[in-house]
């Protein structure tokens, strides 16, 4: 899969046995294959409605299909396996636009979402049964199509004695809350706000594109948080919106990042101080959502952090400070590398789909009912 940061294609080779609550897995290999600069530039054009023309969407859909297929082949061969030994491929694709709010035209009202990375290309190049395009089925059932990993989080992290918040920090930050002893209908999942997206955009602006992200949180750790700017950021309406809620570049992308930069300049917040402040925004918005929407359900005993944000030491320190008294661990503590979690989730969702199991969570997405997400493409 490729997340909202669009760094590259993350792939995992995983051995899965069983399905549903009997699911067991073993990660055999994982890797992220960075996008070449020109392809990444073209992907980011797709995110902008004024630049992402329909011919570009059409072309990049097939380009990314080729790259996804190559990633599947490379990660498989890196572990000493052949594609003939692979039973199925699960592919999320690259989200280019997500409209969680209902819109209407000529009497038709609907939400919508669009992922590219043509799965027909993946099936054709690999010769493997491919399950892809998970989100639209949930949207068709009245949901927002996100977050879609809540079901997988439940399978992996449910507990009879511990209430866990599974916090992914990718481009966007999202949480799955699993109260102790919960059934699938008891879990709550939603986007909390920006993850790395705003941090990355600010770093790229400050370094004129020489740095794509704040590695290890070094820039943020050298700066001072501006409480004035942070307070302004915390007024963003999405942070305070009640779940179910999802977001993306439409709220926290390039346009918003430039607003933040301009606001910071007027406040006299520059350089590392700005990076520190937007990093603190991610941490504080997560904590705010916990206090407002999770704690009223029951106490959060443990937070398990995954995604690229788990590798940002300054962000992790800030999050622990915001969540004093709560155990904060990472996916690595449970044997799941941070960069492997999201593609692992796609593999498990695909396994559930071919098993005929419902794999969405209506309490998370707002769907009217449980459905089987994923389109199935047979190998040739």
Coordinates of C-alpha atoms in Angstrom, one line a residue:
X1 CA 0.0 0.0 0.0
X2 CA 0.9 3.7 -0.2
X3 CA -0.3 6.0 2.5
X4 CA -1.2 9.7 2.6
X5 CA 2.5 10.7 2.9
X6 CA 3.1 9.0 -0.5
X7 CA 6.7 8.1 0.3
X8 CA 6.6 4.8 -1.6
X9 CA 5.0 1.4 -1.8
X10 CA 5.1 -0.5 1.5
X11 CA 4.9 -4.3 1.0
X12 CA 4.9 -7.3 3.4
X13 CA 5.1 -11.0 2.8
X14 CA 3.1 -12.7 5.5
X15 CA 2.0 -16.2 6.2
X16 CA -1.7 -16.3 7.4
X17 CA -3.6 -19.2 8.9
X18 CA -7.2 -19.2 9.8
X19 CA -9.6 -16.2 9.6
X20 CA -11.7 -14.1 11.9
X21 CA -10.9 -14.5 15.5
X22 CA -8.8 -17.5 14.7
X23 CA -6.4 -15.5 12.5
X24 CA -2.7 -16.1 13.1
X25 CA 0.1 -14.5 11.1
X26 CA 3.9 -14.6 10.7
X27 CA 5.7 -11.8 8.9
X28 CA 8.3 -13.2 6.5
X29 CA 9.6 -10.0 4.9
X30 CA 8.7 -6.4 4.5
X31 CA 10.1 -3.3 2.8
X32 CA 9.2 0.2 1.6
X33 CA 10.2 0.9 -2.0
X34 CA 10.5 4.7 -2.3
X35 CA 8.9 6.4 -5.3
X36 CA 11.3 8.0 -7.8
X37 CA 11.1 11.8 -7.4
X38 CA 9.3 12.4 -10.7
X39 CA 6.6 9.9 -9.9
X40 CA 6.2 11.3 -6.4
X41 CA 5.8 14.7 -7.8
X42 CA 3.1 13.5 -10.2
X43 CA 1.3 11.7 -7.4
X44 CA 1.1 15.0 -5.4
X45 CA -0.3 16.7 -8.5
X46 CA -3.2 14.2 -8.3
X47 CA -4.0 15.4 -4.7
X48 CA -4.6 19.0 -6.0
X49 CA -8.0 19.3 -7.8
X50 CA -6.7 22.3 -9.9
X51 CA -3.7 20.3 -11.1
X52 CA -4.8 16.6 -11.0
X53 CA -6.5 16.5 -14.4
X54 CA -8.4 13.4 -15.5
X55 CA -5.8 12.3 -18.0
X56 CA -3.1 12.4 -15.2
X57 CA -5.4 10.3 -12.9
X58 CA -5.9 7.8 -15.7
X59 CA -2.2 7.5 -16.5
X60 CA -1.0 7.3 -12.9
X61 CA -3.6 4.7 -12.1
X62 CA -1.7 2.3 -14.4
X63 CA 1.8 3.5 -13.5
X64 CA 1.1 2.8 -9.8
X65 CA -0.4 -0.5 -10.7
X66 CA 2.9 -1.4 -12.2
X67 CA 4.9 -0.2 -9.2
X68 CA 2.6 -2.1 -6.8
X69 CA 3.1 -5.3 -8.8
X70 CA 6.9 -4.8 -8.8
X71 CA 6.8 -4.3 -5.0
X72 CA 4.8 -7.5 -4.5
X73 CA 7.3 -9.4 -6.6
X74 CA 10.4 -7.9 -5.0
X75 CA 9.3 -8.5 -1.4
X76 CA 8.4 -12.0 -2.2
X77 CA 11.7 -12.8 -3.9
X78 CA 13.6 -11.1 -1.1
X79 CA 12.4 -13.8 1.3
X80 CA 13.4 -16.6 -1.1
X81 CA 9.8 -17.3 -2.4
X82 CA 8.4 -17.3 -5.9
X83 CA 5.1 -15.8 -7.0
X84 CA 3.8 -19.3 -7.6
X85 CA 3.9 -19.8 -3.9
X86 CA 1.8 -16.7 -3.1
X87 CA -1.9 -17.4 -2.6
X88 CA -3.3 -13.9 -2.7
X89 CA -2.3 -10.2 -2.8
X90 CA -4.2 -7.5 -0.9
X91 CA -3.7 -3.9 -2.2
X92 CA -5.0 -0.7 -0.8
X93 CA -3.7 1.5 -3.6
X94 CA -3.0 5.2 -3.3
X95 CA -5.7 7.5 -2.1
X96 CA -5.9 10.5 -4.3
X97 CA -9.1 12.0 -3.0
X98 CA -11.6 11.3 -0.2
X99 CA -14.9 13.0 0.3
X100 CA -16.4 11.8 3.6
X101 CA -19.2 14.4 3.6
X102 CA -22.4 13.6 1.7
X103 CA -22.7 15.6 -1.5
X104 CA -25.6 15.7 -3.9
X105 CA -26.4 16.3 -7.6
X106 CA -29.7 15.9 -9.4
X107 CA -31.2 13.9 -6.5
X108 CA -28.2 11.6 -6.0
X109 CA -26.6 12.0 -2.7
X110 CA -23.4 10.1 -1.7
X111 CA -20.0 10.1 -0.1
X112 CA -17.0 9.1 -2.3
X113 CA -13.4 8.0 -2.2
X114 CA -10.8 7.2 -4.9
X115 CA -7.7 5.1 -4.8
X116 CA -5.4 4.5 -7.8
X117 CA -2.9 1.7 -8.4
X118 CA -4.9 -0.4 -10.9
X119 CA -5.3 -3.9 -9.4
X120 CA -5.9 -5.5 -12.8
X121 CA -2.2 -4.7 -13.5
X122 CA -1.2 -6.3 -10.2
X123 CA -3.1 -9.5 -11.0
X124 CA -1.8 -9.6 -14.6
X125 CA 1.9 -9.0 -13.7
X126 CA 2.0 -11.4 -10.8
X127 CA -0.4 -14.1 -11.8
X128 CA -1.8 -14.0 -8.3
X129 CA -5.4 -13.7 -7.0
X130 CA -5.7 -10.0 -6.1
X131 CA -8.1 -8.3 -3.6
X132 CA -8.1 -4.5 -3.8
X133 CA -10.1 -1.3 -3.5
X134 CA -11.5 -2.0 0.0
X135 CA -13.0 1.4 0.9
X136 CA -15.7 1.9 -1.7
X137 CA -17.9 -1.0 -0.4
X138 CA -18.1 0.6 3.0
X139 CA -18.9 3.9 1.3
X140 CA -21.6 2.2 -0.7
X141 CA -23.1 0.9 2.6
X142 CA -23.3 4.5 3.9
X143 CA -20.0 4.7 5.7
X144 CA -17.1 7.1 5.3
X145 CA -14.8 4.3 4.0
X146 CA -12.3 5.0 6.8
X147 CA -10.7 4.0 9.0
X148 CA -10.5 0.5 7.4
X149 CA -7.9 -1.1 9.7
X150 CA -10.1 -1.1 12.8
X151 CA -11.2 -4.7 12.1
X152 CA -7.6 -5.8 11.9
X153 CA -6.7 -3.9 15.0
X154 CA -9.4 -5.8 16.8
X155 CA -8.2 -9.2 15.6
X156 CA -4.6 -8.4 16.8
X157 CA -5.0 -6.4 19.9
X158 CA -8.2 -7.3 21.7
X159 CA -7.9 -8.2 25.3
X160 CA -10.1 -9.3 28.2
X161 CA -8.1 -7.3 30.7
X162 CA -6.6 -4.2 29.0
X163 CA -8.3 -1.4 27.2
X164 CA -6.1 -0.4 24.3
X165 CA -6.0 2.5 21.9
X166 CA -4.2 1.5 18.7
X167 CA -2.8 4.8 17.4
X168 CA -1.5 4.9 13.8
X169 CA 0.5 8.0 12.9
X170 CA 0.9 8.1 9.2
X171 CA 0.2 11.1 7.1
X172 CA -3.1 11.3 9.0
X173 CA -3.4 10.0 12.6
X174 CA -6.1 7.5 13.4
X175 CA -7.1 5.5 16.5
X176 CA -8.9 2.3 17.1
X177 CA -10.1 2.0 20.7
X178 CA -10.7 -1.5 22.0
X179 CA -12.2 -1.6 25.5
X180 CA -11.3 -4.7 27.5
X181 CA -13.6 -7.6 26.7
X182 CA -15.0 -5.7 23.7
X183 CA -17.0 -7.3 20.9
X184 CA -16.5 -6.0 17.4
X185 CA -19.5 -3.8 17.9
X186 CA -18.0 -2.1 20.9
X187 CA -14.9 -0.7 19.3
X188 CA -14.5 2.9 18.3
X189 CA -12.2 4.2 15.5
X190 CA -11.7 7.5 13.8
X191 CA -9.1 10.0 12.5
X192 CA -7.7 12.2 15.3
X193 CA -6.2 14.8 12.9
X194 CA -2.8 15.3 11.2
X195 CA -0.1 12.8 11.8
X196 CA 3.1 13.4 9.8
X197 CA 1.5 15.2 6.9
X198 CA 1.7 18.8 8.3
X199 CA 5.2 18.2 9.9
X200 CA 6.5 16.9 6.5
X201 CA 5.0 19.9 4.6
X202 CA 6.6 22.4 7.0
X203 CA 10.0 20.7 6.9
X204 CA 9.9 20.6 3.1
X205 CA 9.0 24.3 3.0
X206 CA 11.7 25.3 5.5
X207 CA 14.4 23.4 3.7
X208 CA 13.2 24.2 0.1
X209 CA 12.6 20.5 -0.5
X210 CA 16.1 19.3 0.6
X211 CA 14.5 17.4 3.5
X212 CA 11.3 15.5 3.0
X213 CA 10.6 14.9 6.7
X214 CA 12.1 15.5 10.2
X215 CA 14.2 12.3 10.7
X216 CA 14.1 11.1 14.3
X217 CA 12.4 14.4 15.2
X218 CA 15.8 16.2 15.3
X219 CA 14.5 19.6 14.1
X220 CA 11.5 19.5 16.5
X221 CA 13.8 18.5 19.4
X222 CA 15.9 21.6 18.8
X223 CA 12.9 24.0 18.8
X224 CA 10.6 25.5 21.3
X225 CA 6.9 25.0 21.1
X226 CA 4.9 28.2 20.5
X227 CA 1.8 27.8 22.8
X228 CA 0.2 30.7 21.0
X229 CA 0.4 29.1 17.6
X230 CA -0.4 25.7 19.1
X231 CA -3.6 27.1 20.6
X232 CA -4.6 28.4 17.2
X233 CA -3.9 25.1 15.6
X234 CA -6.1 23.3 18.2
X235 CA -9.0 25.4 17.2
X236 CA -9.2 23.5 13.9
X237 CA -12.8 22.3 13.6
X238 CA -11.8 18.7 12.7
X239 CA -10.0 18.2 16.0
X240 CA -13.1 19.0 18.0
X241 CA -15.6 17.2 15.7
X242 CA -17.3 14.2 17.2
X243 CA -16.7 10.7 15.6
X244 CA -17.3 9.0 13.3
X245 CA -14.9 11.3 11.4
X246 CA -12.2 11.0 8.8
X247 CA -9.9 13.4 7.1
X248 CA -7.0 13.7 4.7
X249 CA -5.2 16.3 2.5
X250 CA -8.5 18.1 2.0
X251 CA -8.1 19.4 5.6
X252 CA -4.4 19.1 6.4
X253 CA -2.6 19.1 3.1
X254 CA -0.5 21.7 1.2
X255 CA -3.1 24.5 1.4
X256 CA -3.4 24.3 5.2
X257 CA 0.3 23.9 5.6
X258 CA 0.8 27.3 3.8
X259 CA -1.8 28.9 6.1
X260 CA 0.2 27.6 9.1
X261 CA 3.5 28.9 7.7
X262 CA 1.9 32.4 7.1
X263 CA 0.3 32.5 10.6
X264 CA 3.6 31.4 12.1
X265 CA 5.5 34.2 10.3
X266 CA 3.0 36.8 11.7
X267 CA 3.6 35.4 15.2
X268 CA 7.3 35.4 14.8
X269 CA 7.6 31.6 14.9
X270 CA 10.3 30.3 12.6
X271 CA 12.5 27.3 11.8
X272 CA 12.9 24.6 14.4
X273 CA 10.3 26.3 16.6
X274 CA 7.7 25.9 13.9
X275 CA 8.6 22.2 13.4
X276 CA 8.4 21.7 17.2
X277 CA 4.9 23.4 17.3
X278 CA 3.3 21.4 14.4
X279 CA 4.8 18.2 16.0
X280 CA 3.2 19.2 19.3
X281 CA -0.1 19.7 17.4
X282 CA -0.1 16.1 16.3
X283 CA 0.5 14.9 19.9
X284 CA -1.9 17.3 21.5
X285 CA -4.7 16.6 19.0
X286 CA -4.4 12.9 19.7
X287 CA -4.6 13.4 23.5
X288 CA -7.5 15.8 23.1
X289 CA -9.5 13.2 21.2
X290 CA -8.7 10.6 23.8
X291 CA -10.0 12.9 26.6
X292 CA -13.1 13.9 24.8
X293 CA -14.2 10.8 23.0
X294 CA -12.5 7.7 24.6
X295 CA -12.2 8.4 28.3
X296 CA -16.0 8.8 28.6
X297 CA -16.3 5.2 27.4
X298 CA -13.7 3.8 29.8
X299 CA -10.1 4.4 30.9
X300 CA -7.4 4.0 28.3
X301 CA -4.9 1.5 29.8
X302 CA -2.4 1.3 27.0
X303 CA -1.7 3.2 23.7
X304 CA 0.1 1.2 21.0
X305 CA 1.7 3.5 18.4
X306 CA 2.5 2.5 14.9
X307 CA 3.2 4.1 11.5
X308 CA 6.1 6.4 10.6
X309 CA 5.3 8.7 13.5
X310 CA 6.4 6.0 15.9
X311 CA 10.0 6.6 14.5
X312 CA 9.9 10.3 15.4
X313 CA 11.5 10.4 18.9
X314 CA 10.4 13.9 19.6
X315 CA 6.8 13.2 18.7
X316 CA 6.8 10.1 20.8
X317 CA 8.2 12.0 23.8
X318 CA 5.5 14.7 23.3
X319 CA 2.8 12.1 23.1
X320 CA 4.0 10.5 26.3
X321 CA 3.9 13.8 28.1
X322 CA 0.4 14.5 26.8
X323 CA -0.7 11.0 28.0
X324 CA 0.9 11.0 31.5
X325 CA -0.2 7.9 33.5
X326 CA -1.0 5.9 30.4
X327 CA 1.4 3.1 29.2
X328 CA 2.7 4.0 25.7
X329 CA 4.1 1.2 23.6
X330 CA 4.7 0.5 19.9
X331 CA 3.8 -2.1 17.4
X332 CA 7.4 -3.3 17.6
X333 CA 6.7 -4.3 21.2
X334 CA 4.2 -6.7 19.7
X335 CA 6.5 -8.0 17.0
X336 CA 5.1 -5.8 14.2
X337 CA 7.6 -3.4 12.5
X338 CA 6.1 0.1 12.3
X339 CA 6.4 0.1 8.5
X340 CA 4.8 -3.3 8.1
X341 CA 1.6 -2.7 10.0
X342 CA -0.5 -1.1 7.2
X343 CA 0.4 -3.5 4.5
X344 CA -0.1 -6.3 7.0
X345 CA -3.6 -5.0 7.6
X346 CA -4.3 -5.1 3.8
X347 CA -3.2 -8.8 3.7
X348 CA -5.5 -9.7 6.6
X349 CA -8.4 -7.7 5.1
X350 CA -7.8 -9.6 1.8
X351 CA -7.8 -12.9 3.7
X352 CA -11.1 -12.0 5.3
X353 CA -12.6 -11.1 2.0
X354 CA -11.8 -14.4 0.3
X355 CA -13.0 -16.2 3.4
X356 CA -16.4 -14.4 3.0
X357 CA -16.1 -12.6 6.3
X358 CA -17.3 -9.1 7.0
X359 CA -14.3 -6.8 7.4
X360 CA -15.6 -3.3 8.0
X361 CA -16.6 -1.8 11.4
X362 CA -19.8 0.2 11.2
X363 CA -19.3 1.8 14.6
X364 CA -16.0 3.2 13.2
X365 CA -17.1 4.2 9.6
X366 CA -20.8 5.0 10.1
X367 CA -21.9 2.3 7.6
X368 CA -25.4 1.0 7.9
X369 CA -24.3 -2.6 8.1
X370 CA -21.3 -4.9 8.0
X371 CA -20.0 -5.8 4.5
X372 CA -17.2 -7.6 2.8
X373 CA -14.8 -5.0 1.5
X374 CA -12.6 -5.7 -1.5
X375 CA -12.9 -6.4 -5.2
X376 CA -11.6 -9.8 -6.3
X377 CA -9.5 -10.1 -9.4
X378 CA -8.8 -13.7 -10.6
X379 CA -5.4 -14.5 -11.9
X380 CA -5.1 -15.3 -15.7

